[in-house]
Coordinates of C-alpha atoms in Angstrom, one line a residue:
X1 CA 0.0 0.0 0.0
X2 CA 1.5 3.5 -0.9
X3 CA 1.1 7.0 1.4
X4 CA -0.6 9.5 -0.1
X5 CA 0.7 12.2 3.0
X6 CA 4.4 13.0 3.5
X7 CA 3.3 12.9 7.6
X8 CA 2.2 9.5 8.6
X9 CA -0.4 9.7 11.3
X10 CA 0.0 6.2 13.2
X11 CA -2.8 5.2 15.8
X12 CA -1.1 2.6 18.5
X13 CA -4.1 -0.4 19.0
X14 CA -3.2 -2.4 22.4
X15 CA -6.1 -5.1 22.7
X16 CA -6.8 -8.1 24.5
X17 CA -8.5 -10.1 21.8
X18 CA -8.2 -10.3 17.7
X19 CA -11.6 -9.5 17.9
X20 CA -11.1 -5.9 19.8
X21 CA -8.2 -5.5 17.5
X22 CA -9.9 -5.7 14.3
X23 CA -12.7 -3.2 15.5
X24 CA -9.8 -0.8 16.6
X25 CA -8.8 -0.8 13.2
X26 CA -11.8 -0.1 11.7
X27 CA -12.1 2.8 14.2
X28 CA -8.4 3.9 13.1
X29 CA -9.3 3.7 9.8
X30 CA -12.7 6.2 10.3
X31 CA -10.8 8.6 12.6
X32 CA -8.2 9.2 10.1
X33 CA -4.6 7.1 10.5
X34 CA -2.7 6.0 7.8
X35 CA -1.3 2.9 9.3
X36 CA -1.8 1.1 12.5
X37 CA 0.5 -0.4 15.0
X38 CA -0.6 -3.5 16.1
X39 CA 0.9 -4.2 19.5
X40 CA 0.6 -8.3 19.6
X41 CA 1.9 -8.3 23.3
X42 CA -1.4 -7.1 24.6
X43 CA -3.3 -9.6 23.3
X44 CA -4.1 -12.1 25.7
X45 CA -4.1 -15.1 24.0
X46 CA -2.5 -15.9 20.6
X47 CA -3.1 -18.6 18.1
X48 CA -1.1 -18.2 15.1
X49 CA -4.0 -19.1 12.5
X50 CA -6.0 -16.4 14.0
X51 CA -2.7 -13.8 13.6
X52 CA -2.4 -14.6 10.2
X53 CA -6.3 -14.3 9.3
X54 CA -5.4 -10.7 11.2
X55 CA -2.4 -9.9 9.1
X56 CA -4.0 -10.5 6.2
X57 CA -7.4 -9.3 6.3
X58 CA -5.9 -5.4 8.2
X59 CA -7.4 -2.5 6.3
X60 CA -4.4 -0.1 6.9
X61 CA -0.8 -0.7 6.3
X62 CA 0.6 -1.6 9.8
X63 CA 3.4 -2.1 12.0
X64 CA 3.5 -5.3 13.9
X65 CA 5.3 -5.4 17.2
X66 CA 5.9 -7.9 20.1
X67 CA 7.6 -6.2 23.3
X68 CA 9.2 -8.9 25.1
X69 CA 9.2 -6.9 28.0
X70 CA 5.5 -6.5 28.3
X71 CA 3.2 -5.8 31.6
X72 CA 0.9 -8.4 29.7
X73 CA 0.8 -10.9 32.6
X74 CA -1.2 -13.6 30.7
X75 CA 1.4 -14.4 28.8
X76 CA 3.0 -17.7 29.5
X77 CA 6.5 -19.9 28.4
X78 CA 9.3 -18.3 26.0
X79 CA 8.0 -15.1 25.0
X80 CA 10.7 -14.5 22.6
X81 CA 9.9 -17.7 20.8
X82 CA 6.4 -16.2 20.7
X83 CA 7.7 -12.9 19.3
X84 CA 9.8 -14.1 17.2
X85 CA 7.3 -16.7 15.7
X86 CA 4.8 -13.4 15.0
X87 CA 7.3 -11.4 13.5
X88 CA 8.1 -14.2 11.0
X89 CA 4.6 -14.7 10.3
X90 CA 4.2 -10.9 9.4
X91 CA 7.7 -10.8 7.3
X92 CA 6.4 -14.2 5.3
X93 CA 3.0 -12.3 4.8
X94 CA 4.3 -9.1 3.6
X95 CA 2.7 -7.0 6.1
X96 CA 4.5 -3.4 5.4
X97 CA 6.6 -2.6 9.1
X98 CA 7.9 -5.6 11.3
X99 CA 9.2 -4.0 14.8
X100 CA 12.1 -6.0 16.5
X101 CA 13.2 -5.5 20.2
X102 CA 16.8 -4.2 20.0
X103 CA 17.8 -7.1 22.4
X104 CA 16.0 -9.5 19.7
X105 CA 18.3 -7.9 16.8
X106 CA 21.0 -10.0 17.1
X107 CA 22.9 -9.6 13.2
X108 CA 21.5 -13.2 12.9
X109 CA 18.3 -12.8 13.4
X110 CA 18.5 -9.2 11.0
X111 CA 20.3 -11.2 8.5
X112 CA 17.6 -13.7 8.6
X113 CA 14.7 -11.1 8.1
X114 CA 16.4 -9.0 5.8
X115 CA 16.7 -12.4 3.5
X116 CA 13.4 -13.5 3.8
X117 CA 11.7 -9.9 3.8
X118 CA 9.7 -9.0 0.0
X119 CA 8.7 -5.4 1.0
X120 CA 8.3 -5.3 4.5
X121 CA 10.7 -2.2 6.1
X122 CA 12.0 -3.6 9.4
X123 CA 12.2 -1.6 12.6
X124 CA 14.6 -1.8 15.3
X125 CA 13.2 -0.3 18.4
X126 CA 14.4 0.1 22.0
X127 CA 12.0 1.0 25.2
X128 CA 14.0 3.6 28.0
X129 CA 12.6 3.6 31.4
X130 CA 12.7 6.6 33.1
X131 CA 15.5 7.3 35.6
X132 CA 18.1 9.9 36.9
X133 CA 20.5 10.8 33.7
X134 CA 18.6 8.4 31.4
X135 CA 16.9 10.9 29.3
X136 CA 19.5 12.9 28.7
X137 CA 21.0 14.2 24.6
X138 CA 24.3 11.7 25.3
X139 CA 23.0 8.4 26.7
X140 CA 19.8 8.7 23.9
X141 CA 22.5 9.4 21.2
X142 CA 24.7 6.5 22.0
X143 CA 21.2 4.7 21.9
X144 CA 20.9 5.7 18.5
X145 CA 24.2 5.0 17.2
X146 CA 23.7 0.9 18.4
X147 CA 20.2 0.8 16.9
X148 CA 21.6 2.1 13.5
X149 CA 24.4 -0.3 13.4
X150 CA 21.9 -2.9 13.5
X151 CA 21.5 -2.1 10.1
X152 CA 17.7 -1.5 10.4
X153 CA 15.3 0.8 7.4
X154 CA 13.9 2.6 10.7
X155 CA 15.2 2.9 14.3
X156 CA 12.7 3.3 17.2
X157 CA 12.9 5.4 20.2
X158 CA 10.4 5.3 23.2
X159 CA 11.0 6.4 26.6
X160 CA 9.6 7.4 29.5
X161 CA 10.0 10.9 30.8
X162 CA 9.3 12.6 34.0
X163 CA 9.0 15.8 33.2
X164 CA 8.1 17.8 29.7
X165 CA 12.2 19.3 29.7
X166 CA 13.2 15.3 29.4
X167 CA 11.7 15.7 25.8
X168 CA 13.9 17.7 24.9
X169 CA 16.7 15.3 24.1
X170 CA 13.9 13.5 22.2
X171 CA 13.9 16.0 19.7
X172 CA 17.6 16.0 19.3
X173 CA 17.2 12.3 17.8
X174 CA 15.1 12.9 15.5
X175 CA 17.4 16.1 14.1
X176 CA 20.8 13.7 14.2
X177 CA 19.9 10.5 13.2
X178 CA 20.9 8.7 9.7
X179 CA 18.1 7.0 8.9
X180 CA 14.3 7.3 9.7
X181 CA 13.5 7.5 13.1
X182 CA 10.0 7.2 14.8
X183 CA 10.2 8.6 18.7
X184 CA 7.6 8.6 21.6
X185 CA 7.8 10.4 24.9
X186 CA 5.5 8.0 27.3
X187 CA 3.7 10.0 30.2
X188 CA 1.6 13.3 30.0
X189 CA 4.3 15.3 29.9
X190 CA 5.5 13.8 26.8
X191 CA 2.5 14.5 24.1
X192 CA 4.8 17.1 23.2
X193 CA 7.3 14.7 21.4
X194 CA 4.5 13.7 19.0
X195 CA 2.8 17.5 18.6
X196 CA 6.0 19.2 17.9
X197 CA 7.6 15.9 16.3
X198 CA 7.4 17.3 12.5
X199 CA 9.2 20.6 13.2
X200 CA 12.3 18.2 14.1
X201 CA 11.6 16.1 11.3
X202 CA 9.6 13.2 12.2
X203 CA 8.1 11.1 9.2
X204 CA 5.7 9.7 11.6
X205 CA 3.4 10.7 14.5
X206 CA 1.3 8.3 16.7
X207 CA -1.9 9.2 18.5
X208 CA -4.7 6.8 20.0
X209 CA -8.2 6.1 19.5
X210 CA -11.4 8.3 20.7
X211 CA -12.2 6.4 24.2
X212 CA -9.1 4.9 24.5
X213 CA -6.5 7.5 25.6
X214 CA -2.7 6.5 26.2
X215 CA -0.7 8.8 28.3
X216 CA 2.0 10.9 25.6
X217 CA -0.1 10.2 22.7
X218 CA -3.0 12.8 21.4
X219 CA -6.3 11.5 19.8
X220 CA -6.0 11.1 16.3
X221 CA -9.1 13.1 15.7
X222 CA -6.8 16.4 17.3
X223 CA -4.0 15.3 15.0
X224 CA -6.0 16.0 12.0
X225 CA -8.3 18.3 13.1
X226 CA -7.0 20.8 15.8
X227 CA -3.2 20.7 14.9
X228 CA -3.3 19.5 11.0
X229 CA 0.3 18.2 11.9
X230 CA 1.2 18.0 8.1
X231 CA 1.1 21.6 7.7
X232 CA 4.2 22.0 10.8
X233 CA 7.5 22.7 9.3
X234 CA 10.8 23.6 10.8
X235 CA 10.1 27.3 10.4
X236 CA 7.0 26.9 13.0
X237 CA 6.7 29.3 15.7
X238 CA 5.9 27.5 19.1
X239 CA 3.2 28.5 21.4
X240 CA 1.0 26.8 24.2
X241 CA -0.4 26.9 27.5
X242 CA 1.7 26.4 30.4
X243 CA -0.5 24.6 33.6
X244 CA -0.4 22.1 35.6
X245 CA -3.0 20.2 35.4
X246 CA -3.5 21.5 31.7
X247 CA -5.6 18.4 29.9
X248 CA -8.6 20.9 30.3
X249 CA -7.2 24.0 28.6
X250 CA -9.8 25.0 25.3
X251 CA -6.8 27.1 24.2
X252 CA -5.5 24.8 21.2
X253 CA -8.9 24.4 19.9
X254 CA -8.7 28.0 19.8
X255 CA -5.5 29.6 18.8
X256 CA -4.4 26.9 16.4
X257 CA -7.6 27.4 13.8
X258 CA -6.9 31.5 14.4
X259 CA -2.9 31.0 13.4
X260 CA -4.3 28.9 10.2
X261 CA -7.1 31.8 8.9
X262 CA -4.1 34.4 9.7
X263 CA -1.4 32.5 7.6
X264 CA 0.5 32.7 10.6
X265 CA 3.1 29.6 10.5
X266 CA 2.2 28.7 14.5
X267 CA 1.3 25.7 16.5
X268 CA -0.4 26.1 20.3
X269 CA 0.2 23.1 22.4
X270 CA -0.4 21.9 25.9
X271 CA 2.7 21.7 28.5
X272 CA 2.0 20.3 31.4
X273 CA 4.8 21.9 33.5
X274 CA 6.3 21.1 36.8
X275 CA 8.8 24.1 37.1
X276 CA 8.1 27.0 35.2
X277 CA 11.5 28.1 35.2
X278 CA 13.5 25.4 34.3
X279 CA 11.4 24.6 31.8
X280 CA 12.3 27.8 29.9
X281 CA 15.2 27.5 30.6
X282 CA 15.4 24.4 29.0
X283 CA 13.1 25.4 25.5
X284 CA 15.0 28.6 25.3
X285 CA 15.4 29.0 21.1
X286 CA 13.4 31.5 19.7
X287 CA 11.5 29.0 18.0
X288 CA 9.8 28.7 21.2
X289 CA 8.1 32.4 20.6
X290 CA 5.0 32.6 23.5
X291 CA 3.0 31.3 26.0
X292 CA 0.1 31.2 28.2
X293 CA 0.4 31.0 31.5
X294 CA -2.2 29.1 33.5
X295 CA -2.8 27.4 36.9
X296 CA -0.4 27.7 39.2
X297 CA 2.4 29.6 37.5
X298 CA 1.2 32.9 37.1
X299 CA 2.7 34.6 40.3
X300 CA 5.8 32.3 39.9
X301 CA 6.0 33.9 35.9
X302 CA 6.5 37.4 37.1
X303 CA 10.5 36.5 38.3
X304 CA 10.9 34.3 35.1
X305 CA 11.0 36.8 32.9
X306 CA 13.5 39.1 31.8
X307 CA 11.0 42.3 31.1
X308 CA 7.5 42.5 32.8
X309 CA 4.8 44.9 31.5
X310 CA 4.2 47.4 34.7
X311 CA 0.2 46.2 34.9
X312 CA 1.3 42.9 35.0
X313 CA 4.0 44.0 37.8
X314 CA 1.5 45.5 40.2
X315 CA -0.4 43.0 40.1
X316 CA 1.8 40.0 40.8
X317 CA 1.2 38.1 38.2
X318 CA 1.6 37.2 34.6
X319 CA -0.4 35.3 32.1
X320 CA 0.9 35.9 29.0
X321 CA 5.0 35.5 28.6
X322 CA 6.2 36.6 25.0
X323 CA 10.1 35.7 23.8
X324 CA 10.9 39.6 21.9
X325 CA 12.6 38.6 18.4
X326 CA 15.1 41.4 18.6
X327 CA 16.8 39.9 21.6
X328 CA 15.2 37.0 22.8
X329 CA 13.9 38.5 26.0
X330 CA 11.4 37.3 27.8
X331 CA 8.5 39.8 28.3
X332 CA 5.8 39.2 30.3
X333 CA 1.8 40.6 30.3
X334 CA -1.4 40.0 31.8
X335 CA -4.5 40.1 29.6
X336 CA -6.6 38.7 32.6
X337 CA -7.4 41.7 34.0
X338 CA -8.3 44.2 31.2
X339 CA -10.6 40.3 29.9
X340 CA -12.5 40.6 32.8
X341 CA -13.3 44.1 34.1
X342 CA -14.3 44.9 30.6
X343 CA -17.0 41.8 30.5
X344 CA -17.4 42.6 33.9
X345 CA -18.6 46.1 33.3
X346 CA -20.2 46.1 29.3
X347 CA -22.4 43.2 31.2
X348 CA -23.5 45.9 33.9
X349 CA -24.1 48.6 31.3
X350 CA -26.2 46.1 29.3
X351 CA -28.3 46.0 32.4
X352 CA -28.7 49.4 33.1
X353 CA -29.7 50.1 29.7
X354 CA -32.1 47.2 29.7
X355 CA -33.9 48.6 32.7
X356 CA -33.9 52.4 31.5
X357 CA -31.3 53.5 34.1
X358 CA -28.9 56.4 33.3
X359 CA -25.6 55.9 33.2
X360 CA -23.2 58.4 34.2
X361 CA -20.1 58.1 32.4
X362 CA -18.1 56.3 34.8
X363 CA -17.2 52.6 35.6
X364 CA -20.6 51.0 36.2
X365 CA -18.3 49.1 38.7
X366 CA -17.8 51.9 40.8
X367 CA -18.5 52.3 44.3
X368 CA -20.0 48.7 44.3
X369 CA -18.9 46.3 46.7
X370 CA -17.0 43.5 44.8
X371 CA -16.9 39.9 46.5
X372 CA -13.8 38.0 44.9
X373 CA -13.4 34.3 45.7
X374 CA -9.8 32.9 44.8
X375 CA -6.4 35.1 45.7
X376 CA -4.3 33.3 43.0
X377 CA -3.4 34.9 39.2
X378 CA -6.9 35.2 38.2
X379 CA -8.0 36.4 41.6
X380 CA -5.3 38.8 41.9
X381 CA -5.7 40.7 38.1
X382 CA -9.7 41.3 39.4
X383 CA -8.9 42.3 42.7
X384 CA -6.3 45.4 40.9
X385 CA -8.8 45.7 38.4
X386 CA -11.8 46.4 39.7
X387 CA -9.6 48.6 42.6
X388 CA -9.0 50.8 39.2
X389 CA -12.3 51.1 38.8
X390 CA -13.1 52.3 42.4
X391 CA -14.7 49.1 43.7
X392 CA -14.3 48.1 47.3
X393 CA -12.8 44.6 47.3
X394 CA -13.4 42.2 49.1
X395 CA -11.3 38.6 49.1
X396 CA -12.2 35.4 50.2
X397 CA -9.7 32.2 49.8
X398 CA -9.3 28.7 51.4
X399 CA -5.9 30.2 52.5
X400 CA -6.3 33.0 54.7
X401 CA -2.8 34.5 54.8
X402 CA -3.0 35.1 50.8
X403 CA -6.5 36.7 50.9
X404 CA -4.9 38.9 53.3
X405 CA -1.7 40.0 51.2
X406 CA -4.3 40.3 48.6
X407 CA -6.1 42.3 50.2
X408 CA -3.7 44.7 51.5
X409 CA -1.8 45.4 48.3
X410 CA -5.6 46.8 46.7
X411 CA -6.5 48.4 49.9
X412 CA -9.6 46.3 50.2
X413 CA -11.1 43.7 53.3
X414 CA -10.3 39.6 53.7
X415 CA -12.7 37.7 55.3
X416 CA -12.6 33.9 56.2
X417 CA -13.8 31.5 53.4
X418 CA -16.3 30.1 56.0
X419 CA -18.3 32.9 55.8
X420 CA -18.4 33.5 52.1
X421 CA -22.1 32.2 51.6
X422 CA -23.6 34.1 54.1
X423 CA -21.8 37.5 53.5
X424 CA -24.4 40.4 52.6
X425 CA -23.9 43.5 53.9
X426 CA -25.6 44.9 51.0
X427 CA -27.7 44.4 47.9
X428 CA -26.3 45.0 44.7
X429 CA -23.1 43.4 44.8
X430 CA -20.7 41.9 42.4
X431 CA -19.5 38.4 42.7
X432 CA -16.6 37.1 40.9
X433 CA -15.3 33.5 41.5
X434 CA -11.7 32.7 40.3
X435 CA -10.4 29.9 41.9
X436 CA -11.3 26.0 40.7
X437 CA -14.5 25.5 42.5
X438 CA -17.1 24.4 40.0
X439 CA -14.4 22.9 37.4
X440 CA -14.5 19.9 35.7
X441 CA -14.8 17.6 37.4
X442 CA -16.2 18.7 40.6
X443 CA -19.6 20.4 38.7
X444 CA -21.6 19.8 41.6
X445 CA -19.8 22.4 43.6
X446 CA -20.5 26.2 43.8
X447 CA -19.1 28.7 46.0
X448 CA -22.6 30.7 47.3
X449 CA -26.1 29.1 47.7
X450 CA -28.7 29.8 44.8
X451 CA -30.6 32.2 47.3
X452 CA -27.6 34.1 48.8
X453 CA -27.1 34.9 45.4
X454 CA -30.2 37.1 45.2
X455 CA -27.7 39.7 46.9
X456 CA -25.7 40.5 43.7
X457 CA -26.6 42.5 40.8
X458 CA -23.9 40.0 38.9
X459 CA -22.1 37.1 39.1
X460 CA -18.9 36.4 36.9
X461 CA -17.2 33.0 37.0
X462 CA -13.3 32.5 35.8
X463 CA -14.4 28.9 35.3
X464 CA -15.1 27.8 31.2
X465 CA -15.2 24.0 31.9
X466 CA -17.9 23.5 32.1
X467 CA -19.3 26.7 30.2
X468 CA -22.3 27.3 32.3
X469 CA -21.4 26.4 35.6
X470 CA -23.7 25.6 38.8
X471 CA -22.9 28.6 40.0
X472 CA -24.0 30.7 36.5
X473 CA -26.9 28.6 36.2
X474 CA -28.5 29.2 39.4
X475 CA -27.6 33.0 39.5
X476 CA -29.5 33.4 36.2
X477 CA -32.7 31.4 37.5
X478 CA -33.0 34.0 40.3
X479 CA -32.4 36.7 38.1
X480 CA -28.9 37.8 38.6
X481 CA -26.8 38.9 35.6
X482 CA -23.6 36.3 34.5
X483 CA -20.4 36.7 32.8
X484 CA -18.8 33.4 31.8
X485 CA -16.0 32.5 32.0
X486 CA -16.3 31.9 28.4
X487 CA -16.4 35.5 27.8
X488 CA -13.5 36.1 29.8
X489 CA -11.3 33.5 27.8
X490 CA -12.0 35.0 24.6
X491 CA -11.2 38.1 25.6
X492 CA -7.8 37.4 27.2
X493 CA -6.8 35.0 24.4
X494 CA -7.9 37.9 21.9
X495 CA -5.2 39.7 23.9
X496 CA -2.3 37.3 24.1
X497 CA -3.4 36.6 20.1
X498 CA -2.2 40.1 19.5
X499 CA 0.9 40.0 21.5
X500 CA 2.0 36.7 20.0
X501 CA 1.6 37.4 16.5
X502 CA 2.6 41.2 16.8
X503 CA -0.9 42.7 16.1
X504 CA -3.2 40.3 14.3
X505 CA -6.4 38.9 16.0
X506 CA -9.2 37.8 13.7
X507 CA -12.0 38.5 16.4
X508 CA -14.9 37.6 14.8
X509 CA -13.3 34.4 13.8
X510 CA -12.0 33.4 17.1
X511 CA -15.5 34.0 18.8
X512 CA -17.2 31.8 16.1
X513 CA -14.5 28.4 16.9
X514 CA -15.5 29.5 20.7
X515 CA -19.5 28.9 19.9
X516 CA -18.6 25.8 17.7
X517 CA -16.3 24.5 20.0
X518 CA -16.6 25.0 23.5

């Protein structure tokens, strides 16, 4: 079978039966791969006339592979008989990839396939456990050197990595090796070595079925769909969201469809980072042009960069971090606040306009009490913001001592979380939650009872997943105004848009993927 695409989308298929397998392929097939690795090793029991029926009635090409190593307990007697019996079988039948263990490739055993082999490319491949040193550009590039000598068409690279800065000898593989090489970075923090794979060359990217996630791998569906990884090229420009936990962030679903109607040669990926700053430290080429900074990095961001914008200084924390071409500095901005407020306060004007009031000119925010819940990045660019404004603030956080700093630094009031739900001094309030309560997946939880809300004119929450919280939903069936968080995450990514692309932001655009997507 020929390729018709210069990037070969692989989806990995781990079954227990030849029954699941054959469905998986189907499923592969529908959800857009163009070849399938058929991991023999999870199946739990194996007759050979059932393999061969397998090999031969597979509607993809494929790769067929036997870890000797496995976790598949079930297995029983030699297993490198076994292995070695299936990766005849596929050689003898033609099947298009056979996938050796390097400990397998003894140069009899390659002699032996390459002899007997009609069209089938043989893979030598080698699994890395994680481990002080072990990921590291020398002891991966000595790797390499041994798996080429084997005398291999492909070489084979997966290993596991602790953190997403181990990738980063990943990539040099795939920019110094002499012959084709397929790599995989196995964990969460590793679905960066198959997002980012084709800037450094890689022929091949694996990803993993809808309902069957594997950890390092993205769905095939976002391969094709969200990151069209076919169109990424050495001269890409790298941007993506920096959290921890990050598998929730809508960003990529909208920034990488805005790069493609701009032109813009970009890709916007998730990192799940441990430490902020040794992770730039690490990823510190200019290719690497921008990020987001989410959850819990923002304060931490201000001291990582080299430049910080002065709002972003005074309020203690950064969202947007920006690597200057000129010099490679890294400059650092928050778009939270200005996102916010303005919802925050075109919502309240809406209001007043709706119910014939006049309004005066001024902030409608002003003079209101304004009830924050959360004292972290998000909590702290509403607390200066609606200060600006000339609201009085008041903070409420699980941990007392930050509400307080908080609180101090906008001249405003910190009161115990414990009392948050029965707080109301007055009517006509503004409540704002920023911190986690109400996320995905805790959905059942909101931070003030449906009728202690009747106390506030609106209610904003930070939270967009889901995108109409408990909290939103039970403010609006007592009548309250809401701002979603929805609204606030267009409007700061509308924002760091402009700063990573040096002015263009396709607004009307961006707000249509965020009604069709989220």
């Amino acid at each position: 079978m020929g390729f018709k695409n210069t990037l070969l989308v692989c989806a990995a298929i781990e079954s227990e039966t030849i029954e699941e397998m054959v469905k998986s392929i189907e499923k592969a097939k529908e959800e857009g791969a163009d070849l399938v690795e058929l991991c023999m090793d999870s199946i739990s029991v194996i007759h050979l006339a059932d393999v061969e029926l397998l090999f031969k009635q597979t509607t993809l090409p494929a790769i067929v592979s036997f870890r000797v190593n496995s976790q598949n307990k079930s297995h029983k007697g030699d297993l490198k008989h076994k292995c070695l019996q299936i990766l005849r079988l596929a050689i003898e039948l033609n099947v298009e990839f056979v996938e050796i263990d390097f400990e397998l490739a003894s140069s009899d055993v390659m002699n032996e396939f390459m002899q007997k082999r009609e069209n089938s490319k043989i893979i030598v491949s080698s699994y890395v456990k994680s481990g002080i040193g072990i990921c590291c550009k020398e002891t991966l590039g000595n790797l390499l050197v041994a798996l080429q000598s084997t005398g291999a068409d492909i070489v084979k690279v997966v290993t596991e990595v602790a953190y997403i800065t181990d990738v980063a000898p990943v990539f040099h593989i795939l920019t110094h090796s002499q012959v084709p090489v397929i790599v995989r970075a196995v964990g969460d923090r590793g679905l960066i070595s198959q997002l980012l794979g084709p800037k450094y060359g890689a022929f091949m990217v694996c990803g993993s079925l809808e309902g069957k996630s594997m950890p390092g791998l993205p769905p095939l569906l976002s391969i094709k769909n969200v990151y069209q990884l076919d169109n990424v090229d050495m001269d890409t420009k790298v941007f993506g969201v920096v959290s921890n936990p990050v598998g929730h962030s809508k960003g990529p679903l909208l920034h990488n469809p805005a790069f493609r109607y701009c032109g813009f040669n970009g890709i916007y990926v998730p990192l799940l980072v441990d430490n902020l700053k040794e992770f730039l430290r690490v990823y510190s080429c200019s290719d690497f042009a921008g990020f987001s900074i989410g959850l819990p990095h923002k304060e931490a961001a201000v001291a990582c960069c080299d430049e910080v914008d002065p709002l972003a200084k005074s309020i203690g924390a950064v969202n947007t971090i920006v690597r200057r071409p000129i010099d490679g500095k890294l400059v650092g901005y928050n778009t939270d606040c200005d996102a916010c407020i303005t919802a925050i306060e075109d919502a309240l004007q809406e209001r007043q306009s709706s119910k014939g009031e006049v309004q005066n000119g001024s902030s409608p925010i002003s003079g209101r009490l304004f009830v924050l819940v959360g004292a972290g990045g998000a909590g702290r660019a509403l607390a200066f913001g609606a200060k600006s404004k000339g609201a009085r603030v008041v903070i409420f956080n699980r941990n007392f001592e930050r509400a307080k700093s908080l609180a101090r630094a906008v001249s405003g009031e910190a009161l115990p979380i414990e009392q948050l739900d029965t707080y109301c001094p007055q009517n006509g309030m503004i409540l704002a939650n920023c911190s986690a309560i109400g996320m995905e997946p805790d959905v059942h939880l909101t931070p003030v009872s449906k009728e202690n809300l009747r106390s506030y004119d609106l209610v904003f929450d930070a939270v967009y997943t889901p995108r109409n919280t408990r909290l939103l939903q039970e403010a609006a069936e007592v009548g309250v105004t809401v701002v979603s968080g929805v609204e606030m995450f267009v409007r700061q990514a509308l924002g760091q848009f402009k700063l990573f692309t040096n002015g263009l932001a396709p607004e009307d655009f961006m707000r249509k993927v965020v009604l069709e997507q989220f």
